[in-house]
Amino acid sequence: MPPPAPPTVLVPSERAVVLLSCALSAFGSGLLVATHALWPDLRSRARRLLLFLSLADLLSAASYFYGVLQDFAGPSWDCVLQGALSTFANTSSFFWTVAVALYLYLSIVRASRGPRTDRLLWIFHVVSWGVPLVITVAAVALKKIGYDASDVSVGWCWIDLEAEDHLLWMLLTGKLWEMLAYVLLPLLYVLVRKHINRAGIGNTFQGGANCIMFVLCTRAVRTRLFSVCCCCCSSQPPAESPAGTPKAPAPSKPRESQKSQGTLGELPST
């Protein structure tokens, strides 16, 4: 068996930049997860998709951070584990990014709501978690993930460069889905922008699109807005009668009416 390839020398500044990037990514993803857990009334469908994307990014950042911090010098079991986790999380992140863009397109352009959207969410889960899991398990079972000497990464483990078909597995475990995301994401957002321009709205609808996604699509926010509107309508004072208009005479009291009726009854008949 040939000796492992000599590692690519990484200067401390490169390693520091990668570690800082991983830490910031983990902090941002963790903050999104925390806000989703703290405020249940803001758990709309769009935010749930963002939650799953944040979980994938959080796992990806943690695995990359461990790989750069560990500074692997050769094949090992934790190298394979770190490579498998980063492969799964990174591929899943690409799928969830496309899923968020597709949901935005369907919500704004196609106005898709109801059971059809619920089925679409299940499809997002099956594809965005299932496909990366199948690819990662196959790569680990076939011993394609391992030490890459930092030649195609920045300190972490990925595809074993000693494998004969390592280029194919580089495509399957990340690069293919990354390139598809680069094509699909601009296409979906261009279609959304084209739909917005057809309404004469242009850039001024950016806030409206955010309102549709994160206010109108949130049931709790809709309920609160409706209750506020109802309270405002019910608290308006009655309109006063115009000046100079005679007021209607007050209705007679029941006792007075009964007394008058009794007086009329006592009058002698003619």
PDB file of C-alpha atoms in Angstrom:
ATOM      1  CA  MET A   1       0.000   0.000   0.000  1.00  0.00           C
ATOM      2  CA  PRO A   2       1.493   3.376  -0.992  1.00  0.00           C
ATOM      3  CA  PRO A   3       2.260   5.841   1.778  1.00  0.00           C
ATOM      4  CA  PRO A   4      -0.217   8.674   2.299  1.00  0.00           C
ATOM      5  CA  ALA A   5       0.288  11.832   0.309  1.00  0.00           C
ATOM      6  CA  PRO A   6       2.215  14.589   2.051  1.00  0.00           C
ATOM      7  CA  PRO A   7      -0.149  17.162   3.481  1.00  0.00           C
ATOM      8  CA  THR A   8      -0.452  20.614   2.005  1.00  0.00           C
ATOM      9  CA  VAL A   9       1.101  23.118   4.348  1.00  0.00           C
ATOM     10  CA  LEU A  10      -1.470  25.523   5.785  1.00  0.00           C
ATOM     11  CA  VAL A  11      -0.200  28.791   7.183  1.00  0.00           C
ATOM     12  CA  PRO A  12      -1.596  29.828  10.584  1.00  0.00           C
ATOM     13  CA  SER A  13      -3.492  32.755   9.069  1.00  0.00           C
ATOM     14  CA  GLU A  14      -5.443  30.426   6.743  1.00  0.00           C
ATOM     15  CA  ARG A  15      -6.282  28.115   9.598  1.00  0.00           C
ATOM     16  CA  ALA A  16      -7.386  31.056  11.765  1.00  0.00           C
ATOM     17  CA  VAL A  17      -9.641  32.400   9.017  1.00  0.00           C
ATOM     18  CA  VAL A  18     -11.296  28.999   8.541  1.00  0.00           C
ATOM     19  CA  LEU A  19     -11.827  28.534  12.272  1.00  0.00           C
ATOM     20  CA  LEU A  20     -13.299  32.029  12.594  1.00  0.00           C
ATOM     21  CA  SER A  21     -15.599  31.408   9.635  1.00  0.00           C
ATOM     22  CA  CYS A  22     -16.806  28.132  11.149  1.00  0.00           C
ATOM     23  CA  ALA A  23     -17.406  29.801  14.514  1.00  0.00           C
ATOM     24  CA  LEU A  24     -19.429  32.631  12.961  1.00  0.00           C
ATOM     25  CA  SER A  25     -21.449  30.183  10.877  1.00  0.00           C
ATOM     26  CA  ALA A  26     -22.191  28.050  13.940  1.00  0.00           C
ATOM     27  CA  PHE A  27     -23.169  31.140  15.950  1.00  0.00           C
ATOM     28  CA  GLY A  28     -25.530  32.392  13.260  1.00  0.00           C
ATOM     29  CA  SER A  29     -27.127  28.990  12.768  1.00  0.00           C
ATOM     30  CA  GLY A  30     -27.477  28.481  16.509  1.00  0.00           C
ATOM     31  CA  LEU A  31     -29.111  31.901  16.873  1.00  0.00           C
ATOM     32  CA  LEU A  32     -31.706  31.019  14.229  1.00  0.00           C
ATOM     33  CA  VAL A  33     -32.441  27.733  15.984  1.00  0.00           C
ATOM     34  CA  ALA A  34     -32.729  29.511  19.339  1.00  0.00           C
ATOM     35  CA  THR A  35     -35.194  32.103  18.063  1.00  0.00           C
ATOM     36  CA  HIS A  36     -37.305  29.338  16.560  1.00  0.00           C
ATOM     37  CA  ALA A  37     -37.379  27.539  19.919  1.00  0.00           C
ATOM     38  CA  LEU A  38     -38.061  30.626  22.044  1.00  0.00           C
ATOM     39  CA  TRP A  39     -40.984  32.064  20.070  1.00  0.00           C
ATOM     40  CA  PRO A  40     -43.418  29.319  19.035  1.00  0.00           C
ATOM     41  CA  ASP A  41     -45.897  31.802  17.584  1.00  0.00           C
ATOM     42  CA  LEU A  42     -43.426  32.685  14.823  1.00  0.00           C
ATOM     43  CA  ARG A  43     -43.001  29.125  13.550  1.00  0.00           C
ATOM     44  CA  SER A  44     -44.292  29.605  10.019  1.00  0.00           C
ATOM     45  CA  ARG A  45     -43.597  27.182   7.185  1.00  0.00           C
ATOM     46  CA  ALA A  46     -40.904  29.412   5.741  1.00  0.00           C
ATOM     47  CA  ARG A  47     -39.175  29.642   9.115  1.00  0.00           C
ATOM     48  CA  ARG A  48     -39.366  25.880   9.547  1.00  0.00           C
ATOM     49  CA  LEU A  49     -37.499  25.459   6.270  1.00  0.00           C
ATOM     50  CA  LEU A  50     -34.964  28.002   7.498  1.00  0.00           C
ATOM     51  CA  LEU A  51     -34.662  25.990  10.729  1.00  0.00           C
ATOM     52  CA  PHE A  52     -33.710  22.801   8.886  1.00  0.00           C
ATOM     53  CA  LEU A  53     -31.227  24.710   6.734  1.00  0.00           C
ATOM     54  CA  SER A  54     -29.711  26.159   9.910  1.00  0.00           C
ATOM     55  CA  LEU A  55     -29.395  22.691  11.474  1.00  0.00           C
ATOM     56  CA  ALA A  56     -27.535  21.418   8.415  1.00  0.00           C
ATOM     57  CA  ASP A  57     -25.245  24.481   8.437  1.00  0.00           C
ATOM     58  CA  LEU A  58     -24.630  24.078  12.163  1.00  0.00           C
ATOM     59  CA  LEU A  59     -23.538  20.456  11.735  1.00  0.00           C
ATOM     60  CA  SER A  60     -21.404  21.390   8.741  1.00  0.00           C
ATOM     61  CA  ALA A  61     -19.638  24.200  10.599  1.00  0.00           C
ATOM     62  CA  ALA A  62     -19.004  21.991  13.647  1.00  0.00           C
ATOM     63  CA  SER A  63     -17.518  19.186  11.547  1.00  0.00           C
ATOM     64  CA  TYR A  64     -15.269  21.565   9.613  1.00  0.00           C
ATOM     65  CA  PHE A  65     -14.148  23.235  12.840  1.00  0.00           C
ATOM     66  CA  TYR A  66     -13.152  19.885  14.334  1.00  0.00           C
ATOM     67  CA  GLY A  67     -11.280  18.886  11.181  1.00  0.00           C
ATOM     68  CA  VAL A  68      -9.255  22.097  11.002  1.00  0.00           C
ATOM     69  CA  LEU A  69      -8.597  22.078  14.741  1.00  0.00           C
ATOM     70  CA  GLN A  70      -7.536  18.411  14.750  1.00  0.00           C
ATOM     71  CA  ASP A  71      -5.088  18.912  11.862  1.00  0.00           C
ATOM     72  CA  PHE A  72      -5.115  15.312  10.572  1.00  0.00           C
ATOM     73  CA  ALA A  73      -1.735  13.955   9.489  1.00  0.00           C
ATOM     74  CA  GLY A  74      -2.990  10.671   8.014  1.00  0.00           C
ATOM     75  CA  PRO A  75      -5.928   8.249   7.814  1.00  0.00           C
ATOM     76  CA  SER A  76      -7.815   7.628  11.074  1.00  0.00           C
ATOM     77  CA  TRP A  77     -11.298   6.713  12.261  1.00  0.00           C
ATOM     78  CA  ASP A  78     -12.126  10.239  13.369  1.00  0.00           C
ATOM     79  CA  CYS A  79     -10.972  11.511   9.989  1.00  0.00           C
ATOM     80  CA  VAL A  80     -13.553   9.240   8.324  1.00  0.00           C
ATOM     81  CA  LEU A  81     -16.225  10.276  10.823  1.00  0.00           C
ATOM     82  CA  GLN A  82     -15.527  13.963  10.344  1.00  0.00           C
ATOM     83  CA  GLY A  83     -15.519  13.545   6.556  1.00  0.00           C
ATOM     84  CA  ALA A  84     -18.822  11.668   6.631  1.00  0.00           C
ATOM     85  CA  LEU A  85     -20.535  14.265   8.834  1.00  0.00           C
ATOM     86  CA  SER A  86     -19.286  17.182   6.758  1.00  0.00           C
ATOM     87  CA  THR A  87     -20.315  15.421   3.526  1.00  0.00           C
ATOM     88  CA  PHE A  88     -23.820  14.747   4.785  1.00  0.00           C
ATOM     89  CA  ALA A  89     -24.326  18.213   6.291  1.00  0.00           C
ATOM     90  CA  ASN A  90     -22.859  20.131   3.376  1.00  0.00           C
ATOM     91  CA  THR A  91     -24.897  18.222   0.775  1.00  0.00           C
ATOM     92  CA  SER A  92     -28.044  18.594   2.848  1.00  0.00           C
ATOM     93  CA  SER A  93     -27.411  22.327   3.133  1.00  0.00           C
ATOM     94  CA  PHE A  94     -27.406  22.657  -0.666  1.00  0.00           C
ATOM     95  CA  PHE A  95     -30.722  20.806  -0.899  1.00  0.00           C
ATOM     96  CA  TRP A  96     -32.375  22.899   1.821  1.00  0.00           C
ATOM     97  CA  THR A  97     -31.137  26.121   0.213  1.00  0.00           C
ATOM     98  CA  VAL A  98     -32.845  25.145  -3.031  1.00  0.00           C
ATOM     99  CA  ALA A  99     -35.945  24.081  -1.073  1.00  0.00           C
ATOM    100  CA  VAL A 100     -36.229  27.539   0.530  1.00  0.00           C
ATOM    101  CA  ALA A 101     -35.907  29.229  -2.866  1.00  0.00           C
ATOM    102  CA  LEU A 102     -38.476  26.864  -4.395  1.00  0.00           C
ATOM    103  CA  TYR A 103     -40.923  27.498  -1.550  1.00  0.00           C
ATOM    104  CA  LEU A 104     -40.485  31.247  -2.006  1.00  0.00           C
ATOM    105  CA  TYR A 105     -41.174  30.878  -5.730  1.00  0.00           C
ATOM    106  CA  LEU A 106     -44.307  28.798  -5.173  1.00  0.00           C
ATOM    107  CA  SER A 107     -45.616  31.122  -2.454  1.00  0.00           C
ATOM    108  CA  ILE A 108     -45.195  34.359  -4.397  1.00  0.00           C
ATOM    109  CA  VAL A 109     -45.474  33.376  -8.060  1.00  0.00           C
ATOM    110  CA  ARG A 110     -47.781  30.361  -7.908  1.00  0.00           C
ATOM    111  CA  ALA A 111     -49.608  31.345  -4.705  1.00  0.00           C
ATOM    112  CA  SER A 112     -49.503  27.733  -3.538  1.00  0.00           C
ATOM    113  CA  ARG A 113     -51.273  27.067  -0.237  1.00  0.00           C
ATOM    114  CA  GLY A 114     -53.033  24.326   1.690  1.00  0.00           C
ATOM    115  CA  PRO A 115     -52.566  20.531   1.478  1.00  0.00           C
ATOM    116  CA  ARG A 116     -50.479  20.786  -1.669  1.00  0.00           C
ATOM    117  CA  THR A 117     -47.835  22.793   0.190  1.00  0.00           C
ATOM    118  CA  ASP A 118     -47.923  20.319   3.095  1.00  0.00           C
ATOM    119  CA  ARG A 119     -47.111  17.458   0.727  1.00  0.00           C
ATOM    120  CA  LEU A 120     -44.319  19.558  -0.736  1.00  0.00           C
ATOM    121  CA  LEU A 121     -42.790  19.981   2.724  1.00  0.00           C
ATOM    122  CA  TRP A 122     -42.683  16.207   3.136  1.00  0.00           C
ATOM    123  CA  ILE A 123     -40.927  15.946  -0.240  1.00  0.00           C
ATOM    124  CA  PHE A 124     -38.384  18.507   0.931  1.00  0.00           C
ATOM    125  CA  HIS A 125     -37.632  16.367   3.989  1.00  0.00           C
ATOM    126  CA  VAL A 126     -37.277  13.134   2.017  1.00  0.00           C
ATOM    127  CA  VAL A 127     -34.987  14.678  -0.583  1.00  0.00           C
ATOM    128  CA  SER A 128     -32.943  17.047   1.580  1.00  0.00           C
ATOM    129  CA  TRP A 129     -32.206  14.459   4.289  1.00  0.00           C
ATOM    130  CA  GLY A 130     -32.567  11.175   2.405  1.00  0.00           C
ATOM    131  CA  VAL A 131     -30.392  11.787  -0.671  1.00  0.00           C
ATOM    132  CA  PRO A 132     -27.358  13.071   1.313  1.00  0.00           C
ATOM    133  CA  LEU A 133     -27.734  10.180   3.770  1.00  0.00           C
ATOM    134  CA  VAL A 134     -27.754   7.568   0.998  1.00  0.00           C
ATOM    135  CA  ILE A 135     -24.733   9.147  -0.694  1.00  0.00           C
ATOM    136  CA  THR A 136     -22.787   9.402   2.562  1.00  0.00           C
ATOM    137  CA  VAL A 137     -23.527   5.823   3.642  1.00  0.00           C
ATOM    138  CA  ALA A 138     -22.492   4.541   0.209  1.00  0.00           C
ATOM    139  CA  ALA A 139     -19.270   6.545   0.296  1.00  0.00           C
ATOM    140  CA  VAL A 140     -18.356   5.262   3.758  1.00  0.00           C
ATOM    141  CA  ALA A 141     -19.263   1.665   2.907  1.00  0.00           C
ATOM    142  CA  LEU A 142     -17.123   1.767  -0.241  1.00  0.00           C
ATOM    143  CA  LYS A 143     -14.271   3.446   1.695  1.00  0.00           C
ATOM    144  CA  LYS A 144     -14.266   6.575  -0.443  1.00  0.00           C
ATOM    145  CA  ILE A 145     -14.121   9.048   2.458  1.00  0.00           C
ATOM    146  CA  GLY A 146     -10.814   9.542   4.161  1.00  0.00           C
ATOM    147  CA  TYR A 147      -7.603  11.536   4.286  1.00  0.00           C
ATOM    148  CA  ASP A 148      -7.127  14.017   1.438  1.00  0.00           C
ATOM    149  CA  ALA A 149      -3.938  15.716   2.656  1.00  0.00           C
ATOM    150  CA  SER A 150      -5.712  19.093   2.487  1.00  0.00           C
ATOM    151  CA  ASP A 151      -5.162  19.128  -1.293  1.00  0.00           C
ATOM    152  CA  VAL A 152      -8.867  19.680  -2.022  1.00  0.00           C
ATOM    153  CA  SER A 153      -9.894  21.068   1.375  1.00  0.00           C
ATOM    154  CA  VAL A 154      -8.555  23.413   4.012  1.00  0.00           C
ATOM    155  CA  GLY A 155      -7.603  21.062   6.818  1.00  0.00           C
ATOM    156  CA  TRP A 156     -10.572  18.701   7.001  1.00  0.00           C
ATOM    157  CA  CYS A 157     -11.075  15.208   5.591  1.00  0.00           C
ATOM    158  CA  TRP A 158     -13.216  14.508   2.551  1.00  0.00           C
ATOM    159  CA  ILE A 159     -12.697  12.101  -0.362  1.00  0.00           C
ATOM    160  CA  ASP A 160      -9.699   9.797  -0.206  1.00  0.00           C
ATOM    161  CA  LEU A 161      -7.382  10.867  -3.012  1.00  0.00           C
ATOM    162  CA  GLU A 162      -6.028   7.317  -3.275  1.00  0.00           C
ATOM    163  CA  ALA A 163      -9.374   6.114  -4.656  1.00  0.00           C
ATOM    164  CA  GLU A 164      -9.332   5.600  -8.419  1.00  0.00           C
ATOM    165  CA  ASP A 165     -12.725   7.218  -8.971  1.00  0.00           C
ATOM    166  CA  HIS A 166     -12.240  10.037  -6.477  1.00  0.00           C
ATOM    167  CA  LEU A 167     -13.314  12.675  -9.020  1.00  0.00           C
ATOM    168  CA  LEU A 168     -16.686  10.970  -9.443  1.00  0.00           C
ATOM    169  CA  TRP A 169     -17.206  10.818  -5.686  1.00  0.00           C
ATOM    170  CA  MET A 170     -16.209  14.458  -5.320  1.00  0.00           C
ATOM    171  CA  LEU A 171     -19.080  15.280  -7.646  1.00  0.00           C
ATOM    172  CA  LEU A 172     -21.543  12.999  -5.870  1.00  0.00           C
ATOM    173  CA  THR A 173     -20.644  14.143  -2.373  1.00  0.00           C
ATOM    174  CA  GLY A 174     -20.867  17.854  -2.969  1.00  0.00           C
ATOM    175  CA  LYS A 175     -19.644  19.489  -6.142  1.00  0.00           C
ATOM    176  CA  LEU A 176     -22.492  18.277  -8.385  1.00  0.00           C
ATOM    177  CA  TRP A 177     -25.176  19.565  -6.006  1.00  0.00           C
ATOM    178  CA  GLU A 178     -23.238  22.763  -5.475  1.00  0.00           C
ATOM    179  CA  MET A 179     -23.167  23.467  -9.218  1.00  0.00           C
ATOM    180  CA  LEU A 180     -26.875  22.643  -9.550  1.00  0.00           C
ATOM    181  CA  ALA A 181     -27.620  25.060  -6.705  1.00  0.00           C
ATOM    182  CA  TYR A 182     -25.647  27.774  -8.479  1.00  0.00           C
ATOM    183  CA  VAL A 183     -27.888  27.282 -11.529  1.00  0.00           C
ATOM    184  CA  LEU A 184     -31.274  26.774  -9.836  1.00  0.00           C
ATOM    185  CA  LEU A 185     -31.051  29.546  -7.240  1.00  0.00           C
ATOM    186  CA  PRO A 186     -30.521  32.439  -9.688  1.00  0.00           C
ATOM    187  CA  LEU A 187     -33.182  30.964 -11.994  1.00  0.00           C
ATOM    188  CA  LEU A 188     -35.819  30.814  -9.242  1.00  0.00           C
ATOM    189  CA  TYR A 189     -35.076  34.297  -7.953  1.00  0.00           C
ATOM    190  CA  VAL A 190     -35.086  35.728 -11.488  1.00  0.00           C
ATOM    191  CA  LEU A 191     -38.554  34.222 -11.985  1.00  0.00           C
ATOM    192  CA  VAL A 192     -39.716  35.803  -8.744  1.00  0.00           C
ATOM    193  CA  ARG A 193     -38.264  39.152  -9.793  1.00  0.00           C
ATOM    194  CA  LYS A 194     -39.913  38.854 -13.215  1.00  0.00           C
ATOM    195  CA  HIS A 195     -43.271  38.173 -11.591  1.00  0.00           C
ATOM    196  CA  ILE A 196     -42.845  41.203  -9.336  1.00  0.00           C
ATOM    197  CA  ASN A 197     -41.923  43.447 -12.273  1.00  0.00           C
ATOM    198  CA  ARG A 198     -45.066  42.397 -14.122  1.00  0.00           C
ATOM    199  CA  ALA A 199     -47.100  43.995 -11.335  1.00  0.00           C
ATOM    200  CA  GLY A 200     -45.223  47.548 -11.841  1.00  0.00           C
ATOM    201  CA  ILE A 201     -43.950  47.166  -8.357  1.00  0.00           C
ATOM    202  CA  GLY A 202     -40.227  46.600  -8.868  1.00  0.00           C
ATOM    203  CA  ASN A 203     -37.860  47.023  -5.952  1.00  0.00           C
ATOM    204  CA  THR A 204     -40.547  48.556  -3.758  1.00  0.00           C
ATOM    205  CA  PHE A 205     -42.148  45.121  -3.255  1.00  0.00           C
ATOM    206  CA  GLN A 206     -39.194  43.706  -1.352  1.00  0.00           C
ATOM    207  CA  GLY A 207     -40.840  44.589   1.955  1.00  0.00           C
ATOM    208  CA  GLY A 208     -44.136  43.230   0.661  1.00  0.00           C
ATOM    209  CA  ALA A 209     -42.547  39.919  -0.213  1.00  0.00           C
ATOM    210  CA  ASN A 210     -41.069  39.695   3.274  1.00  0.00           C
ATOM    211  CA  CYS A 211     -44.485  40.569   4.714  1.00  0.00           C
ATOM    212  CA  ILE A 212     -46.107  37.769   2.729  1.00  0.00           C
ATOM    213  CA  MET A 213     -43.546  35.236   3.864  1.00  0.00           C
ATOM    214  CA  PHE A 214     -43.028  36.193   7.503  1.00  0.00           C
ATOM    215  CA  VAL A 215     -46.259  37.993   8.510  1.00  0.00           C
ATOM    216  CA  LEU A 216     -49.221  36.903   6.412  1.00  0.00           C
ATOM    217  CA  CYS A 217     -48.010  33.302   6.279  1.00  0.00           C
ATOM    218  CA  THR A 218     -47.744  33.220  10.072  1.00  0.00           C
ATOM    219  CA  ARG A 219     -51.062  32.315  11.701  1.00  0.00           C
ATOM    220  CA  ALA A 220     -50.216  33.844  15.073  1.00  0.00           C
ATOM    221  CA  VAL A 221     -49.317  37.177  13.509  1.00  0.00           C
ATOM    222  CA  ARG A 222     -52.475  37.158  11.400  1.00  0.00           C
ATOM    223  CA  THR A 223     -54.599  36.482  14.508  1.00  0.00           C
ATOM    224  CA  ARG A 224     -52.977  39.290  16.460  1.00  0.00           C
ATOM    225  CA  LEU A 225     -53.415  41.755  13.595  1.00  0.00           C
ATOM    226  CA  PHE A 226     -57.083  40.782  13.257  1.00  0.00           C
ATOM    227  CA  SER A 227     -57.729  41.254  16.987  1.00  0.00           C
ATOM    228  CA  VAL A 228     -56.038  44.674  16.922  1.00  0.00           C
ATOM    229  CA  CYS A 229     -58.195  45.757  13.971  1.00  0.00           C
ATOM    230  CA  CYS A 230     -61.356  44.557  15.761  1.00  0.00           C
ATOM    231  CA  CYS A 231     -60.453  46.439  18.923  1.00  0.00           C
ATOM    232  CA  CYS A 232     -59.825  49.636  16.953  1.00  0.00           C
ATOM    233  CA  CYS A 233     -63.174  49.362  15.181  1.00  0.00           C
ATOM    234  CA  SER A 234     -65.153  48.683  18.373  1.00  0.00           C
ATOM    235  CA  SER A 235     -63.549  51.533  20.339  1.00  0.00           C
ATOM    236  CA  GLN A 236     -64.687  54.307  17.950  1.00  0.00           C
ATOM    237  CA  PRO A 237     -67.151  56.845  19.675  1.00  0.00           C
ATOM    238  CA  PRO A 238     -70.687  57.199  18.215  1.00  0.00           C
ATOM    239  CA  ALA A 239     -71.231  60.050  15.798  1.00  0.00           C
ATOM    240  CA  GLU A 240     -72.815  63.173  17.387  1.00  0.00           C
ATOM    241  CA  SER A 241     -75.940  64.695  15.912  1.00  0.00           C
ATOM    242  CA  PRO A 242     -75.383  67.948  13.993  1.00  0.00           C
ATOM    243  CA  ALA A 243     -76.049  71.243  15.773  1.00  0.00           C
ATOM    244  CA  GLY A 244     -79.551  72.624  15.528  1.00  0.00           C
ATOM    245  CA  THR A 245     -81.181  69.264  14.928  1.00  0.00           C
ATOM    246  CA  PRO A 246     -83.998  68.670  17.428  1.00  0.00           C
ATOM    247  CA  LYS A 247     -83.506  65.624  19.542  1.00  0.00           C
ATOM    248  CA  ALA A 248     -86.132  62.913  19.538  1.00  0.00           C
ATOM    249  CA  PRO A 249     -88.437  63.025  22.587  1.00  0.00           C
ATOM    250  CA  ALA A 250     -87.529  60.621  25.314  1.00  0.00           C
ATOM    251  CA  PRO A 251     -89.840  57.619  25.566  1.00  0.00           C
ATOM    252  CA  SER A 252     -92.433  57.817  28.335  1.00  0.00           C
ATOM    253  CA  LYS A 253     -91.914  55.791  31.443  1.00  0.00           C
ATOM    254  CA  PRO A 254     -93.922  52.591  31.869  1.00  0.00           C
ATOM    255  CA  ARG A 255     -95.766  53.887  34.959  1.00  0.00           C
ATOM    256  CA  GLU A 256     -96.902  57.049  33.230  1.00  0.00           C
ATOM    257  CA  SER A 257     -98.178  55.108  30.235  1.00  0.00           C
ATOM    258  CA  GLN A 258    -100.113  52.719  32.470  1.00  0.00           C
ATOM    259  CA  LYS A 259    -101.617  55.654  34.395  1.00  0.00           C
ATOM    260  CA  SER A 260    -102.739  57.361  31.230  1.00  0.00           C
ATOM    261  CA  GLN A 261    -104.266  54.139  29.962  1.00  0.00           C
ATOM    262  CA  GLY A 262    -106.164  53.734  33.263  1.00  0.00           C
ATOM    263  CA  THR A 263    -107.483  57.326  33.031  1.00  0.00           C
ATOM    264  CA  LEU A 264    -108.749  56.764  29.523  1.00  0.00           C
ATOM    265  CA  GLY A 265    -110.445  53.575  30.643  1.00  0.00           C
ATOM    266  CA  GLU A 266    -112.371  55.419  33.402  1.00  0.00           C
ATOM    267  CA  LEU A 267    -113.912  57.958  31.006  1.00  0.00           C
ATOM    268  CA  PRO A 268    -117.679  57.389  30.527  1.00  0.00           C
ATOM    269  CA  SER A 269    -118.710  56.084  27.185  1.00  0.00           C
ATOM    270  CA  THR A 270    -120.975  58.180  25.039  1.00  0.00           C
TER     271      THR A 270
END
